[in-house]
Structure formats: C-alpha cells, structure tokens
C-alpha cells in the first residue's frame, strides 16, 4: 500500500509538472503562430493572443467547480485521466490548426478539461494520512510549478529551432503518455462510501466570490489583491508579443527569458520570502514588494535594448515578496474555519484578472504600435500595470492605517512577519 501511494504521489507530481510545462512549451512560439495564421505583424496579433488566454480562463472559471464536483461523485482517477486526455487533444489541435479559429477550439477543450490542479490537490488530500504527510505532499505542488516554469520555456525554446509547431507536438506527447501511464498504474483515491451526489449549487463558480460580500472588512485589501494580479498581466499576457516586436527576439530568446523568470520567481518564493518577511514584517514586505513591482514595470516600459529586459526582471521578480504578506494580513480578518473559503475567493479574483487582464494589456500594446495611435509607445501596457501596483500601495496603506487605529487587536498581525500565518499553496 505504501508503494502504491508513493507511486500515485509521483504520478500527481508528474501530472502537475506536465500541466505547467505544457503551457511553458508553447509560449515562445504562440505569438509567431498567431501572426502566421492571421497573416499580420506580431504586434497586431497580440489582441488575438489575449482572446485565447481569456477564452481559456473563462471556460476554466465556469468548468473548474463542475469538474471538481464530478470528481467527488465519480472519483479522482477518471477525472484526472480525462483532464490529461483533454490537454493532449488540445495540443494536437494547436499543432495542426490550419486557421486561427482552430486555436479557439483547442483552448476551449483545454479550459473544460483543465481542472487537473483542483482534482490533483483533492487526490493528495485523499492519500495523505496525517498533517505532516499532507504538508509534505502539498509542498510538492509548489515544487512542480517552479520546476515546470523553468523547464517548459527552456524546452520550448530548444524545440522551436525544429519548427514553430514542434513544441505543440511535444506537449501533446507528454500529456498522452502520462494519461496512458495513469490508466494502467494510477489507483483510485476516493472510496465509494466517501463519494457524494453531484450538486449544481456547489458547482456555482460565483459562489466563492459571494464570500467577499459577507466580509466587507477585507474589501479594500481584496481590491489591492485584485489590482496586483491585474497589473501582472501586463507581463504574463504580453511578454512574448512585446519582446518579439520591440527587440526582434527569436522564439529561443523568448523561451530563455521565461526560464530566467522561473528561476528568479522560485528563488524569491522559496528563499527570499522566508528571510525577508520575518525580519521586516508583513506590512513593510507588502510596501517593498509593490514598490519593486512598480519600478520593474516602469523600467520594462522604457527599455531600449533586449538585455535590459533581463536586468529589469530582477526588481520586478523581487516584488514577489508582497504576495505572501498580503495574503497573511487578509487571512487574519476571518476565523480559522473560513480560511478555505477565503482562499477560494482570492483564487476566483485571480481568475477574473486572467480573463480581463490580457484583453486590456494586449489591446493597448497593439493600439500604441499602430499608425492609429496618437504616439508610438510599445511599453504603455507596462505603465498601466505600474499604475495598478501604485494604486494597490495607496489602497493598502489607507486600509491598514485605518485598521491599526480602529482595531488595535490586529496591529501586531498586520505588522508581524511570522510565516506560520502565511497561507502556503
């Protein structure tokens, strides 16, 4: 039984790794593929890239709770295999797509089946026998994401030298092989007596957002949280389009740069936060992190040479120290038995930024690189992101200053840097 559980955890790790790697594989070539299929320059292709990101996010937003509820009814194993098969089909469609419309079909399929993360975490909870084991197994999720964000773009950059479609075939092969492996070796983790009927009320994607309306005391901080992730979409949704247009980067260079991002983010999240936050506290970490984000985005906006983007990644990625601190401060506003609902609500806010963020950032970038714009400014979307970060600083400062006066019992938690209060995902 121990060996079976160990192999199952290994499968989950590989599944999450492939999930992250798969998207990282195709980012370096997606911009050029869209431009090629639409027969337009890469800067004009940027909004079409945003549409693909948004349709995937919208589909996943609505179907993730449905898929999660289905796993409670039918078990984790069939849902995980279904998700992997769906991603494999998606990548095949993207690889063979003769027109841009087929890219939409693939992304919708991936959005529907892309609940592997939710089901995988449920699987880990099923097979973890105690709190120590559960914490260790959930820590594996962060490791899979960090490794995937490094290996995916790096491998995508290498494969891109063989052709613009090669990374899509590689991603499809990885997903389908893992699906085949799981079909023969993955045991079911949810016993039949622990399953429950499917309930459409529980599958409501807006249910978690209702939690925020019940807790107006965290409203301002939730807005700050939303603005941070909205501002970050100026990088996440448009990095490849901007660098290819502005510096004439190849797919290989885009992939290398994203691998560097993965390394820097991993270093900040896994190491720096555990050193800095306990020393300077939550509140200062929030302000320092948001300031680094703002500086990094402004520098991106005015970069004139490609090497500058690598240098400016350092202050931008240092901004990552604000996330755990802000979540820690938000978490002290709700009781322990509502922490799960709170994290679900924050995840829903993140999903919303993935839906609207690329539409705003990519469209702005595209407009200000055409003759229709009043002036030529390819980096303007980074300034929009910087404005979001600055506004987040102002709102957070206003909320925390007021709360330290009106609710002195929260003063220590707001200023403190105890990482045991930080929700780890």
Short mmCIF file of C-alpha atoms in Angstrom, two decimals:
data_model
loop_
_atom_site.label_atom_id
_atom_site.label_comp_id
_atom_site.label_asym_id
_atom_site.label_seq_id
_atom_site.Cartn_x
_atom_site.Cartn_y
_atom_site.Cartn_z
CA UNK A 1 0.00 0.00 0.00
CA UNK A 2 2.85 2.37 0.87
CA UNK A 3 4.47 1.70 -2.51
CA UNK A 4 1.13 2.26 -4.27
CA UNK A 5 0.62 5.61 -2.54
CA UNK A 6 4.18 6.65 -3.26
CA UNK A 7 3.80 5.87 -6.97
CA UNK A 8 0.45 7.69 -7.01
CA UNK A 9 2.01 10.82 -5.49
CA UNK A 10 4.77 10.55 -8.10
CA UNK A 11 2.12 10.44 -10.83
CA UNK A 12 0.41 13.55 -9.41
CA UNK A 13 3.74 15.37 -9.34
CA UNK A 14 4.39 14.48 -12.99
CA UNK A 15 0.83 15.49 -13.92
CA UNK A 16 1.21 18.94 -12.39
CA UNK A 17 4.69 19.31 -13.86
CA UNK A 18 3.42 18.47 -17.34
CA UNK A 19 0.45 20.81 -16.87
CA UNK A 20 2.78 23.75 -16.20
CA UNK A 21 5.44 22.63 -18.70
CA UNK A 22 2.86 22.24 -21.45
CA UNK A 23 1.91 25.91 -21.40
CA UNK A 24 5.53 26.95 -20.96
CA UNK A 25 6.49 24.89 -24.00
CA UNK A 26 4.16 26.75 -26.36
CA UNK A 27 4.51 30.35 -25.10
CA UNK A 28 7.74 31.02 -27.08
CA UNK A 29 6.07 30.12 -30.40
CA UNK A 30 2.45 31.17 -29.80
CA UNK A 31 2.93 34.78 -30.86
CA UNK A 32 4.53 33.87 -34.20
CA UNK A 33 1.96 31.12 -34.82
CA UNK A 34 -0.95 33.54 -34.37
CA UNK A 35 0.73 36.13 -36.59
CA UNK A 36 1.33 33.47 -39.22
CA UNK A 37 -2.24 32.16 -39.17
CA UNK A 38 -3.75 35.67 -39.24
CA UNK A 39 -1.21 36.94 -41.81
CA UNK A 40 -0.50 40.04 -39.74
CA UNK A 41 2.54 41.51 -37.89
CA UNK A 42 3.20 40.18 -34.39
CA UNK A 43 2.15 43.45 -32.68
CA UNK A 44 -1.26 43.30 -34.37
CA UNK A 45 -1.52 39.63 -33.34
CA UNK A 46 -1.27 40.50 -29.65
CA UNK A 47 -5.04 41.04 -29.07
CA UNK A 48 -5.72 37.67 -30.71
CA UNK A 49 -3.36 36.11 -28.19
CA UNK A 50 -5.33 37.82 -25.43
CA UNK A 51 -8.58 36.33 -26.77
CA UNK A 52 -7.09 32.84 -26.49
CA UNK A 53 -5.92 33.48 -22.92
CA UNK A 54 -9.32 34.90 -21.96
CA UNK A 55 -11.43 32.15 -23.52
CA UNK A 56 -9.32 29.56 -21.70
CA UNK A 57 -9.68 31.45 -18.40
CA UNK A 58 -13.44 31.96 -18.86
CA UNK A 59 -14.02 28.31 -19.71
CA UNK A 60 -11.92 27.15 -16.78
CA UNK A 61 -13.63 29.61 -14.42
CA UNK A 62 -17.03 28.07 -15.18
CA UNK A 63 -15.98 24.43 -15.53
CA UNK A 64 -13.39 24.04 -12.74
CA UNK A 65 -16.05 23.77 -9.98
CA UNK A 66 -18.09 21.43 -12.21
CA UNK A 67 -15.12 19.14 -12.78
CA UNK A 68 -14.26 19.28 -9.06
CA UNK A 69 -17.79 18.23 -8.13
CA UNK A 70 -17.70 15.44 -10.70
CA UNK A 71 -14.54 14.11 -9.04
CA UNK A 72 -16.47 13.93 -5.75
CA UNK A 73 -19.14 11.84 -7.48
CA UNK A 74 -17.14 9.58 -9.81
CA UNK A 75 -13.70 9.61 -8.15
CA UNK A 76 -10.41 11.37 -8.82
CA UNK A 77 -8.88 8.85 -11.21
CA UNK A 78 -11.30 9.19 -14.19
CA UNK A 79 -11.32 12.99 -13.90
CA UNK A 80 -7.51 13.20 -13.87
CA UNK A 81 -7.25 10.92 -16.90
CA UNK A 82 -9.98 12.92 -18.63
CA UNK A 83 -8.08 16.16 -17.98
CA UNK A 84 -4.83 14.76 -19.35
CA UNK A 85 -6.58 13.40 -22.43
CA UNK A 86 -8.24 16.79 -22.98
CA UNK A 87 -4.93 18.64 -22.77
CA UNK A 88 -3.35 16.15 -25.17
CA UNK A 89 -6.16 16.71 -27.68
CA UNK A 90 -5.83 20.47 -27.22
CA UNK A 91 -2.13 20.45 -28.08
CA UNK A 92 -2.71 18.24 -31.12
CA UNK A 93 -5.36 20.69 -32.38
CA UNK A 94 -2.99 23.61 -31.81
CA UNK A 95 -0.21 21.77 -33.62
CA UNK A 96 -2.39 21.02 -36.66
CA UNK A 97 -4.52 24.20 -36.65
CA UNK A 98 -4.88 25.47 -40.24
CA UNK A 99 -6.64 28.67 -39.11
CA UNK A 100 -6.81 30.87 -36.03
CA UNK A 101 -10.34 29.63 -35.25
CA UNK A 102 -8.99 26.14 -34.52
CA UNK A 103 -6.79 27.62 -31.79
CA UNK A 104 -10.02 28.70 -30.09
CA UNK A 105 -11.39 25.16 -30.28
CA UNK A 106 -8.26 23.80 -28.63
CA UNK A 107 -8.26 26.38 -25.85
CA UNK A 108 -11.94 25.73 -25.05
CA UNK A 109 -11.26 21.99 -24.77
CA UNK A 110 -8.29 22.71 -22.50
CA UNK A 111 -10.41 25.05 -20.36
CA UNK A 112 -13.13 22.44 -19.89
CA UNK A 113 -10.74 19.64 -19.01
CA UNK A 114 -8.13 21.78 -17.31
CA UNK A 115 -9.14 21.06 -13.75
CA UNK A 116 -6.15 18.80 -13.16
CA UNK A 117 -4.85 21.12 -10.42
CA UNK A 118 -8.10 21.04 -8.41
CA UNK A 119 -8.50 17.28 -8.75
CA UNK A 120 -4.82 16.63 -8.08
CA UNK A 121 -4.95 18.56 -4.81
CA UNK A 122 -8.07 16.59 -3.82
CA UNK A 123 -6.19 13.37 -4.63
CA UNK A 124 -3.30 14.44 -2.39
CA UNK A 125 -5.71 15.17 0.46
CA UNK A 126 -7.27 11.71 -0.01
CA UNK A 127 -4.00 9.77 0.22
CA UNK A 128 -2.28 11.87 2.91
CA UNK A 129 -2.69 10.07 6.22
CA UNK A 130 -1.68 12.85 8.64
CA UNK A 131 -0.94 16.58 8.78
CA UNK A 132 2.80 16.16 8.38
CA UNK A 133 2.43 13.96 5.31
CA UNK A 134 -0.22 16.28 3.89
CA UNK A 135 2.01 19.34 4.28
CA UNK A 136 4.89 17.49 2.64
CA UNK A 137 2.73 16.31 -0.25
CA UNK A 138 1.21 19.75 -0.82
CA UNK A 139 4.70 21.24 -0.81
CA UNK A 140 5.31 19.07 -3.84
CA UNK A 141 2.77 21.18 -5.75
CA UNK A 142 4.93 24.29 -5.39
CA UNK A 143 7.97 22.32 -6.49
CA UNK A 144 6.16 21.05 -9.59
CA UNK A 145 5.08 24.57 -10.54
CA UNK A 146 8.53 26.04 -10.01
CA UNK A 147 10.26 23.30 -11.99
CA UNK A 148 7.64 23.44 -14.75
CA UNK A 149 8.04 27.20 -15.24
CA UNK A 150 11.77 26.71 -15.72
CA UNK A 151 11.80 23.54 -17.84
CA UNK A 152 8.78 24.40 -20.03
CA UNK A 153 10.02 27.62 -21.66
CA UNK A 154 13.59 26.31 -21.85
CA UNK A 155 12.49 23.15 -23.65
CA UNK A 156 10.10 25.17 -25.82
CA UNK A 157 12.99 27.41 -26.87
CA UNK A 158 15.04 24.36 -27.84
CA UNK A 159 12.22 22.68 -29.76
CA UNK A 160 11.35 25.91 -31.59
CA UNK A 161 14.58 25.54 -33.57
CA UNK A 162 12.97 22.48 -35.23
CA UNK A 163 9.87 24.38 -36.30
CA UNK A 164 7.08 26.55 -34.96
CA UNK A 165 4.78 23.55 -34.38
CA UNK A 166 7.31 21.25 -32.68
CA UNK A 167 6.59 22.41 -29.07
CA UNK A 168 2.88 21.64 -29.52
CA UNK A 169 3.62 18.06 -30.58
CA UNK A 170 6.00 17.67 -27.64
CA UNK A 171 3.35 18.93 -25.18
CA UNK A 172 0.77 16.55 -26.67
CA UNK A 173 3.11 13.57 -26.39
CA UNK A 174 3.88 14.37 -22.74
CA UNK A 175 0.18 14.63 -21.82
CA UNK A 176 -0.89 11.48 -23.67
CA UNK A 177 2.00 9.39 -22.32
CA UNK A 178 1.17 10.47 -18.79
CA UNK A 179 -2.51 9.66 -19.43
CA UNK A 180 -1.51 6.17 -20.62
CA UNK A 181 0.74 5.69 -17.60
CA UNK A 182 -2.06 6.73 -15.25
CA UNK A 183 -4.61 4.47 -16.96
CA UNK A 184 -2.56 1.39 -16.09
CA UNK A 185 -0.96 2.38 -12.78
CA UNK A 186 -2.96 5.12 -11.02
CA UNK A 187 -5.26 3.76 -8.26
CA UNK A 188 -8.47 5.48 -7.21
CA UNK A 189 -8.07 7.55 -4.02
CA UNK A 190 -11.73 8.27 -3.17
CA UNK A 191 -13.60 5.28 -1.78
CA UNK A 192 -17.20 4.79 -2.88
CA UNK A 193 -18.57 5.35 0.62
CA UNK A 194 -16.98 8.83 0.66
CA UNK A 195 -18.47 9.96 -2.63
CA UNK A 196 -21.47 12.30 -2.86
CA UNK A 197 -24.10 13.13 -5.47
CA UNK A 198 -23.38 15.90 -7.95
CA UNK A 199 -24.82 19.23 -6.76
CA UNK A 200 -25.18 22.14 -9.20
CA UNK A 201 -25.34 24.64 -6.30
CA UNK A 202 -21.85 23.59 -5.20
CA UNK A 203 -20.66 23.87 -8.79
CA UNK A 204 -21.52 27.58 -8.94
CA UNK A 205 -18.34 29.46 -10.00
CA UNK A 206 -19.59 32.69 -8.40
CA UNK A 207 -20.17 31.05 -5.03
CA UNK A 208 -16.69 31.75 -3.73
CA UNK A 209 -16.91 35.42 -4.74
CA UNK A 210 -20.02 35.77 -2.58
CA UNK A 211 -17.75 35.19 0.39
CA UNK A 212 -16.22 38.65 -0.12
CA UNK A 213 -19.63 40.33 0.10
CA UNK A 214 -20.12 38.71 3.51
CA UNK A 215 -16.83 40.14 4.79
CA UNK A 216 -16.74 43.86 3.90
CA UNK A 217 -13.84 44.32 6.35
CA UNK A 218 -11.48 42.73 3.81
CA UNK A 219 -12.95 44.55 0.81
CA UNK A 220 -10.15 47.12 0.43
CA UNK A 221 -7.41 44.51 0.76
CA UNK A 222 -9.22 42.26 -1.72
CA UNK A 223 -9.23 45.15 -4.21
CA UNK A 224 -5.47 45.56 -3.68
CA UNK A 225 -5.01 41.84 -4.25
CA UNK A 226 -7.04 42.09 -7.47
CA UNK A 227 -5.01 45.09 -8.71
CA UNK A 228 -1.69 43.28 -8.14
CA UNK A 229 -2.69 40.34 -10.31
CA UNK A 230 -4.31 42.62 -12.89
CA UNK A 231 -1.09 44.63 -13.16
CA UNK A 232 0.98 41.46 -13.53
CA UNK A 233 -1.00 40.55 -16.64
CA UNK A 234 0.97 43.25 -18.46
CA UNK A 235 3.90 40.84 -18.22
CA UNK A 236 2.24 37.43 -18.24
CA UNK A 237 -0.13 38.01 -21.14
CA UNK A 238 2.06 40.03 -23.48
CA UNK A 239 5.75 39.28 -22.78
CA UNK A 240 6.27 37.25 -25.96
CA UNK A 241 4.47 39.69 -28.26
CA UNK A 242 6.26 42.73 -26.81
CA UNK A 243 9.80 41.30 -26.90
CA UNK A 244 9.43 39.87 -30.40
CA UNK A 245 8.11 43.20 -31.71
CA UNK A 246 10.34 45.57 -29.71
CA UNK A 247 13.67 43.71 -29.80
CA UNK A 248 13.13 41.23 -32.64
CA UNK A 249 13.66 38.32 -30.25
CA UNK A 250 13.53 34.78 -31.61
CA UNK A 251 11.37 32.04 -30.09
CA UNK A 252 14.54 30.71 -28.47
CA UNK A 253 15.28 34.02 -26.75
CA UNK A 254 11.68 34.30 -25.51
CA UNK A 255 11.93 30.82 -24.02
CA UNK A 256 15.26 31.56 -22.34
CA UNK A 257 13.89 34.77 -20.81
CA UNK A 258 10.87 32.94 -19.40
CA UNK A 259 13.11 30.25 -17.93
CA UNK A 260 15.04 33.04 -16.19
CA UNK A 261 11.72 34.35 -14.83
CA UNK A 262 11.02 30.87 -13.45
CA UNK A 263 14.38 30.73 -11.70
CA UNK A 264 14.02 34.23 -10.20
CA UNK A 265 10.44 33.66 -9.03
CA UNK A 266 11.45 30.33 -7.48
CA UNK A 267 14.37 31.96 -5.66
CA UNK A 268 12.15 34.71 -4.28
CA UNK A 269 9.25 32.45 -3.26
CA UNK A 270 11.29 29.56 -1.89
CA UNK A 271 14.11 31.50 -0.28
CA UNK A 272 13.90 35.27 -0.01
CA UNK A 273 10.40 35.46 1.46
CA UNK A 274 11.43 33.19 4.34
CA UNK A 275 14.32 35.50 5.17
CA UNK A 276 12.90 38.97 4.49
CA UNK A 277 9.34 38.72 5.84
CA UNK A 278 10.28 37.55 9.38
CA UNK A 279 12.85 40.37 9.61
CA UNK A 280 10.87 43.35 8.34
CA UNK A 281 7.30 42.15 8.88
CA UNK A 282 4.20 41.77 6.73
CA UNK A 283 3.29 45.43 6.23
CA UNK A 284 6.75 46.57 5.15
CA UNK A 285 7.07 43.50 2.91
CA UNK A 286 3.87 44.49 1.13
CA UNK A 287 5.08 48.04 0.50
CA UNK A 288 8.59 46.97 -0.55
CA UNK A 289 7.21 44.25 -2.84
CA UNK A 290 4.71 46.56 -4.54
CA UNK A 291 7.41 49.20 -4.95
CA UNK A 292 9.70 46.67 -6.67
CA UNK A 293 6.83 45.61 -8.94
CA UNK A 294 6.19 49.25 -9.86
CA UNK A 295 9.85 50.01 -10.55
CA UNK A 296 10.28 46.85 -12.63
CA UNK A 297 7.23 47.60 -14.78
CA UNK A 298 8.28 51.21 -15.40
CA UNK A 299 11.76 50.02 -16.41
CA UNK A 300 10.21 47.47 -18.81
CA UNK A 301 8.14 50.24 -20.39
CA UNK A 302 11.19 52.34 -21.28
CA UNK A 303 13.68 49.56 -22.11
CA UNK A 304 15.51 50.26 -25.37
CA UNK A 305 17.62 47.11 -25.70
CA UNK A 306 16.88 43.43 -25.16
CA UNK A 307 19.49 42.86 -22.44
CA UNK A 308 17.73 45.45 -20.31
CA UNK A 309 14.69 43.18 -20.00
CA UNK A 310 16.85 40.56 -18.29
CA UNK A 311 18.31 43.14 -15.91
CA UNK A 312 14.91 44.66 -15.11
CA UNK A 313 13.50 41.22 -14.30
CA UNK A 314 15.43 41.36 -11.02
CA UNK A 315 13.50 44.24 -9.39
CA UNK A 316 10.24 43.01 -10.92
CA UNK A 317 10.61 39.47 -9.52
CA UNK A 318 11.67 40.87 -6.12
CA UNK A 319 8.14 42.23 -5.98
CA UNK A 320 7.02 38.67 -5.25
CA UNK A 321 7.66 39.20 -1.53
CA UNK A 322 4.41 41.18 -1.27
CA UNK A 323 2.08 38.28 -2.16
CA UNK A 324 2.53 36.02 0.90
CA UNK A 325 2.49 39.02 3.23
CA UNK A 326 -0.72 40.44 1.80
CA UNK A 327 -2.42 37.04 1.98
CA UNK A 328 -1.24 36.70 5.58
CA UNK A 329 -2.73 40.09 6.50
CA UNK A 330 -6.00 39.28 4.72
CA UNK A 331 -6.21 35.88 6.45
CA UNK A 332 -6.26 37.39 9.98
CA UNK A 333 -9.59 39.02 9.18
CA UNK A 334 -11.51 35.72 9.05
CA UNK A 335 -11.77 32.82 11.54
CA UNK A 336 -9.83 29.56 11.02
CA UNK A 337 -12.89 27.62 9.85
CA UNK A 338 -13.36 30.06 6.93
CA UNK A 339 -9.79 30.09 5.60
CA UNK A 340 -10.65 27.64 2.82
CA UNK A 341 -13.49 29.85 1.61
CA UNK A 342 -11.22 32.89 1.76
CA UNK A 343 -8.54 31.25 -0.39
CA UNK A 344 -11.22 30.14 -2.83
CA UNK A 345 -12.46 33.73 -3.11
CA UNK A 346 -8.93 35.03 -3.70
CA UNK A 347 -8.38 32.35 -6.36
CA UNK A 348 -11.59 33.48 -8.08
CA UNK A 349 -10.29 37.07 -8.10
CA UNK A 350 -7.07 35.84 -9.70
CA UNK A 351 -9.13 34.03 -12.34
CA UNK A 352 -11.01 37.21 -13.17
CA UNK A 353 -7.74 39.09 -13.75
CA UNK A 354 -6.70 36.34 -16.17
CA UNK A 355 -9.91 36.91 -18.09
CA UNK A 356 -9.85 40.71 -18.39
CA UNK A 357 -6.14 41.48 -17.92
CA UNK A 358 -4.81 40.22 -21.27
CA UNK A 359 -7.66 41.95 -23.12
CA UNK A 360 -6.68 45.28 -21.59
CA UNK A 361 -2.91 44.94 -21.79
CA UNK A 362 -2.54 43.30 -25.19
CA UNK A 363 -5.07 45.55 -26.91
CA UNK A 364 -3.38 48.66 -25.52
CA UNK A 365 0.04 47.43 -26.65
CA UNK A 366 -1.28 46.66 -30.13
CA UNK A 367 -3.03 50.03 -30.49
CA UNK A 368 0.02 52.07 -29.48
CA UNK A 369 2.19 50.28 -32.06
CA UNK A 370 -0.06 51.20 -35.00
CA UNK A 371 -0.47 54.37 -37.03
CA UNK A 372 -3.86 55.00 -35.39
CA UNK A 373 -2.26 55.84 -32.03
CA UNK A 374 -1.54 59.50 -31.12
CA UNK A 375 2.05 58.46 -30.38
CA UNK A 376 4.17 55.32 -30.69
CA UNK A 377 4.77 53.64 -27.31
CA UNK A 378 5.07 49.79 -27.28
CA UNK A 379 5.62 49.71 -23.50
CA UNK A 380 2.49 51.57 -22.48
CA UNK A 381 0.80 48.44 -21.10
CA UNK A 382 3.63 48.13 -18.57
CA UNK A 383 2.79 51.62 -17.34
CA UNK A 384 -0.83 50.52 -16.89
CA UNK A 385 0.48 47.63 -14.81
CA UNK A 386 2.66 50.01 -12.79
CA UNK A 387 -0.39 52.22 -12.17
CA UNK A 388 -2.25 49.18 -10.80
CA UNK A 389 0.63 48.50 -8.40
CA UNK A 390 0.79 52.13 -7.26
CA UNK A 391 -2.96 52.19 -6.67
CA UNK A 392 -2.61 48.97 -4.68
CA UNK A 393 0.01 50.63 -2.45
CA UNK A 394 -2.30 53.59 -1.80
CA UNK A 395 -5.34 51.42 -1.01
CA UNK A 396 -3.38 49.02 1.21
CA UNK A 397 -1.79 51.86 3.16
CA UNK A 398 -5.15 53.57 3.65
CA UNK A 399 -6.83 50.36 4.85
CA UNK A 400 -4.04 49.24 7.17
CA UNK A 401 -3.54 52.70 8.68
CA UNK A 402 -7.24 52.91 9.48
CA UNK A 403 -7.39 49.38 10.88
CA UNK A 404 -4.41 49.87 13.19
CA UNK A 405 -6.29 52.81 14.72
CA UNK A 406 -9.78 51.27 14.80
CA UNK A 407 -8.83 47.64 15.50
CA UNK A 408 -5.70 47.61 17.67
CA UNK A 409 -6.03 43.83 18.16
CA UNK A 410 -4.95 43.43 14.51
CA UNK A 411 -1.96 45.77 14.79
CA UNK A 412 0.54 43.02 15.65
CA UNK A 413 -0.74 40.67 12.93
CA UNK A 414 -0.62 43.43 10.30
CA UNK A 415 2.93 44.44 11.13
CA UNK A 416 4.22 40.98 12.07
CA UNK A 417 6.36 38.71 9.93
CA UNK A 418 5.51 35.27 11.32
CA UNK A 419 5.41 32.96 8.31
CA UNK A 420 3.27 30.46 10.20
CA UNK A 421 0.41 32.88 9.48
CA UNK A 422 1.09 32.83 5.75
CA UNK A 423 -1.17 30.50 3.74
CA UNK A 424 1.08 28.29 1.64
CA UNK A 425 -0.28 26.80 -1.58
#
